[in-house]
Structure formats: C-alpha cells, structure tokens
Amino acid sequence: MKKPSPQRQPGEDTAAHLAVPLPAVPPSAAGALRTDAPAPGEGVPTPRVSLLRQVTASQLAADGTPVPSGTQAVPAASSGIEAPPARPAGPAGGTTQSPAEASPSTSPYVLQQGTSTTAVPQQAHPQARRLLRRFIEDQAPPTTTFNIVDRLVGSPYANPTVAPTPESVEELARPVLLFALDLAEAMFRWGAGALDVETSVIAVTASLGLRHVDVDITNQSVHLNHAPPEGLPVSMLRVVRSSSDNYAGLTLVHQLVADITAGRVGLEFARNRLRSIRRRHKPYSKPIVLAAGALFAGFFVLVIGGSVNGALAATGSSLLVTLVTRLGSRWSVPSFFSVAAGMFVATVVAFVLFQLDWLSHPELVVAGGMMLLLPSGRFVSAVQDGIYGFPVTAVGRLFSALLTYASIISGILVGVAAWRAFSTRDLDLAAAPDSPSLPLPILCLLVAGAVVCGAVVQQVALRHLWIIAAISVAGYLVLRLFTDYVWHSPRLAPAIAAVVIGLLARWIGLRIGTTPLVLAVPAIVILLPGLSIFRAMYRMADDNEISAGLVGMFNAFAVIMGIAAGVALGDTLARPFTKDWNARARKRIRRR
C-alpha cells in the first residue's frame, strides 16, 4: 500500500522538508510545481510530496556547501518546473529510484531562500578531477627502490648484456663478488676515479647474473652487498692501501669490462684474464722511466722560456729528485718527507748553479723539477668524485693530494731559507720571462715531447702516446690563443684549455677502448703552474713578503683546481657527442 504523503503543520520548520529533486523531465509532462513556500495552514500538494524525497541539509550539500536554514530544494528552472512523469512502483508499493537519481552530485538543483534563488555548484567530472590532481600533485611515490643499473646511463656500459639469473644464485654470488672486488681493487690502485670503478662493478655483476648488488665506495675501500628478494644476503669488503702509476693496466681492465658487458666473456675466463693483467709487467722499465722524467724537466724549462743551460740543469736536478724519492720509498720513509727532501735537493742545486753564474733563472729549473711530483691525477680524480656524487672519496683524495702539495712547497721553502742564510745574492723574480720566446711550431714540438715523456713516467701504453701528444698540443694552442689574443688571464686560460683537453680525451678515449682519465691526466701536466709555486715560496721565505707569498700560493692552488674542474667539465660536455657511439655498441650487442 502506498504510504500517504506527509503534511507540514502550521509553524513547523521548513528545513525539515528539504528534498532532493529528480532528473529533468520533458516539457510534455503535465503540471508545474510551485516554487514558493505554502502559506501557513496550507497543506503541501500531493503531487509535490510524492515526487520529492525528504533529506537532511548535510545530504543535500554533498560538496561541502553549507545550506542555510529555511531553504528548500526544487528542480532547477527559470520560473516554473514541470513535474516528471510517475515512476513505476517498487516491490513494496513505493516508487523506485536509481542511484544516479538519488545522488545530489549528478542532479542539477537550485536553493530558494525567501524570494532569491542561489545556485549550488555541481561537482566536477571524475576524469577532470583526476587530471587536475595529476597536474598539481607529484605522482611519484614518496619512497621507491632505485634501480642500480640506472647508474650506467652516460657511461660506456650504458646497455650491458644482462645474463639470466640462475636458480642457484646463492652459489653464484660469492665468486662473482670476489671477481668484482679484484677488479675494483686493480682500478683503484692504478688511479681510476670512483665513478669509473662503480660503473664497472655494476656492469660486470649485472652481466654475470647478479641483479641485486649495492656498491659503496669510500676513499680506500669497496663494499659490495648482494641482497636478493629471496635468499641470504652476501656482503664483502676490500681495502686498497697502495697505489701505483699503471695507466696501461687500467686500459686493459677497461677493455675487459667492455668484453664482459658485451657478453663475449664468461666468469672463469674473465677471472683468468684479470689475473694475467695484474701480473703483467709495466710497459717501461725503471731506467726508461728515470730518463723520461729527466727529459720532461728539460723540455718543460724550454717551453716556459728557459735557456739551454737551464734545461740541462733541470734534467740533472730531476734525476736527483727521482733518486731521492726512490731511496725514501726503499727505506719505507713516508712519501711526505721523501718528496720534501727531493725538492730541497733540487732547490739547493739550482741556487748553487745560480751562485756560480751558470744559471740566470734558477726558478725555472726548480719549476721543471717539481712538475712530475705534483699530484695532478689525484686532483682531477678528487674533483670528478666530488662532482659525480662521491664526497667521502673526493675529500680523501683531495687531502692526500694536498699533503703531497704541502711536501713540495715545504721542500722548496726550506731550500730557499737555507740559501738566504748562506748567500748574500738576491734573486730578481721580476726578471724571469713571463712568456716563451721560441716560435710557436717549435713550442708545439717541445710540448708534445714533454707530454710524451710524462706519459712514459705514468706508464701509458705505447700506442696511446701520440694521441696524448696531439691532445696536449691542442690544449696548449687554446692556452696561447686566450693569453695572447683573447683575454690575458693566468687563472682562467688554463681552465679553458683543460676543458678542451677533457672533451677530446673522452671523445677519443671511448673510441680507442680506454678511459678518458688515461689521456687527460698526462696531457694537462703542461698547464700546471710550477713557476708560480716557486715564486710564492720564494716570497714566503722573506719576512717582509709573507702576505704576497700567501696570495701567490692561493692563486697557484686556484689554477690547479680550475684545471681539474675544467677536465671534469670537458668530460661532461663530450657526453652528447658519445651517445652515437653507445648506440652503435648497443646495436652490436643486440646482433650478437
């Protein structure tokens, strides 16, 4: 039986009869509903009550809009709203109503209070709300698992051949991690940067079947942790306590990693090949390295404007410095004191020859003797590690390089102080040549010869010597161009030349199968400010010019750091030019 329509008694609150309208009806429906409130004592018409459902104010304002008291909801229309057709009766005799009809968010309505009509905003479409939320809010989850293989983007191993994970991954984890630690130790000992070591370890472990390996590199240690989703984790640590110049071995390790990531080498063969690389003799013997270091000092003195006598004196003093440092290493003397002793000997020899009138500019001889002792490779590696996200390794390498730098200036300072104590002849630093007087083609040949000798000292492979010479000559030409024609800035010009060297080193190195560091570090030796360091130390030995000496030391250190940062910047600028090479390598890997 149909329930009778409720009647509003006189004086009853109108808010108790708030109603939700039905959907709009066609104009053919008969009858219109009144939009004004009934007079006191007048009953609500039966058609109105039978079509409207009583709800509370909170149900009507589903979008959060407060509904004022005494307001009544009616179907939206300009003046009069036609009544909808009758709906079929439900099972209990009442009217049926779909969820869409009962929901106030899908039915347009207006609120009437007194004689004014207020429109209630309709809720936005769900897709529009979703698009707006996606535009405003950050869609990334607050925490997510970082894919360690993403660290290979931009490296020569950007798309390694990932081997399928075997069923017995726990048995494979230990030998693969041991091989990766041996690889990382060899690279660290021979002067590789932290980023090169990390990318090599990630590429090798992924190519050999381990996909859940975390790498942690500090100044002297490499920590590998394999934690699969199912199974026991395996953690290994290796500490590297020694270092040696062996860029030829570093190149062979780089080629081994490239073969592993290309899928051409398995674990057992890679282990034997790495063992043979570590046992391989260096390309140059100790007498050849000694002679190359002496020739480098002589060439460098000629490049910075010295005479033939100065070049010969620098060659002899460089031999003495090398012998003193090797003797200190044989006696297990810390390198700080052995390097300081070598620079003291070089300074004393130069001033003795100056006292005998055999030299006119002893500072050039001292500058030539210290160039190979400057830790240029560690400065470059420290700056690159700091830029690429290895702050602990960067601080450790920078502090080690600063100790070597301090030992060099300490030996020079003690030698200058000793000469001032026993000699009355003063040195005129202003009389030293600021620029070389030889023709530019001859200077380029001298630069190439000096850099080749320096590369021999750092044990670069024989086939890479001419490439390093060409890169260094290009950097030297940029240096002369900026200092002579563009902008005479002794601090900015070496940094710009280092950018060119770093760019060429990466662009060429990835195509000949070696790391850019092997080509860049020997090439920047010619840019280092050895003469500025000596001049600053000579002023610091005088009590009246200590402040000028400190300023000179700061300028020299700024030039060294600018050169190191320039190499890192050039390496970064060259990455867009090496993307095609990486794409071709990926195609070759896929074809296999």
GROMACS .gro file of C-alpha atoms in nm, residues 154-157 187 190-193 196 199-200 246-259 264 273 455 458-468 471 501-522 571 574 578 581-582 588:
model
   69
  154GLY     CA    1   7.612   0.804  -1.977
  155SER     CA    2   7.892   0.551  -1.921
  156PRO     CA    3   8.049   0.324  -2.186
  157TYR     CA    4   7.848   0.035  -2.036
  187MET     CA    5   9.126   0.000  -1.089
  190TRP     CA    6   9.606   0.226  -1.077
  191GLY     CA    7   9.435   0.564  -1.040
  192ALA     CA    8   9.077   0.523  -1.168
  193GLY     CA    9   8.802   0.754  -1.047
  196ASP     CA   10   8.457   0.451  -1.325
  199THR     CA   11   8.002   0.171  -1.316
  200SER     CA   12   8.246  -0.111  -1.395
  246ASN     CA   13   9.994   0.198  -1.441
  247TYR     CA   14   9.765   0.352  -1.700
  248ALA     CA   15   9.840   0.071  -1.944
  249GLY     CA   16   9.697  -0.182  -1.699
  250LEU     CA   17   9.397   0.044  -1.639
  251THR     CA   18   9.328   0.043  -2.014
  252LEU     CA   19   9.340  -0.338  -2.023
  253VAL     CA   20   9.093  -0.358  -1.734
  254HIS     CA   21   8.860  -0.119  -1.917
  255GLN     CA   22   8.870  -0.342  -2.225
  256LEU     CA   23   8.798  -0.648  -2.010
  257VAL     CA   24   8.489  -0.482  -1.862
  258ALA     CA   25   8.371  -0.389  -2.213
  259ASP     CA   26   8.405  -0.753  -2.326
  264ARG     CA   27   8.179  -1.217  -2.504
  273ARG     CA   28   9.229  -1.265  -1.782
  455ALA     CA   29  10.310   0.978  -2.013
  458GLN     CA   30  10.284   0.733  -1.578
  459GLN     CA   31  10.312   0.404  -1.771
  460VAL     CA   32  10.078   0.484  -2.059
  461ALA     CA   33  10.066   0.226  -2.338
  462LEU     CA   34  10.297   0.291  -2.630
  463ARG     CA   35  10.013   0.309  -2.887
  464HIS     CA   36   9.848   0.594  -2.695
  465LEU     CA   37  10.149   0.826  -2.670
  466TRP     CA   38  10.093   1.007  -2.999
  467ILE     CA   39   9.723   1.060  -2.914
  468ILE     CA   40   9.818   1.221  -2.581
  471ILE     CA   41   9.554   1.636  -2.730
  501ILE     CA   42   9.160   1.853  -2.320
  502GLY     CA   43   8.886   1.684  -2.118
  503LEU     CA   44   8.643   1.696  -2.411
  504LEU     CA   45   8.894   1.548  -2.656
  505ALA     CA   46   9.006   1.285  -2.405
  506ARG     CA   47   8.654   1.147  -2.364
  507TRP     CA   48   8.560   1.174  -2.730
  508ILE     CA   49   8.876   0.991  -2.842
  509GLY     CA   50   8.919   0.760  -2.545
  510LEU     CA   51   8.582   0.587  -2.584
  511ARG     CA   52   8.662   0.513  -2.947
  512ILE     CA   53   9.004   0.361  -2.888
  513GLY     CA   54   8.892   0.150  -2.593
  514THR     CA   55   9.036   0.333  -2.292
  515THR     CA   56   8.917   0.558  -2.013
  516PRO     CA   57   8.934   0.937  -2.063
  517LEU     CA   58   9.148   0.973  -1.750
  518VAL     CA   59   9.436   0.790  -1.919
  519LEU     CA   60   9.452   1.055  -2.192
  520ALA     CA   61   9.359   1.366  -1.993
  521VAL     CA   62   9.590   1.345  -1.691
  522PRO     CA   63   9.922   1.325  -1.884
  571ASP     CA   64   8.424   1.523  -1.996
  574ALA     CA   65   8.159   1.546  -2.452
  578THR     CA   66   7.944   0.998  -2.746
  581TRP     CA   67   7.898   0.551  -3.011
  582ASN     CA   68   7.698   0.398  -2.728
  588ARG     CA   69   7.636  -0.472  -3.195
   0.00000   0.00000   0.00000
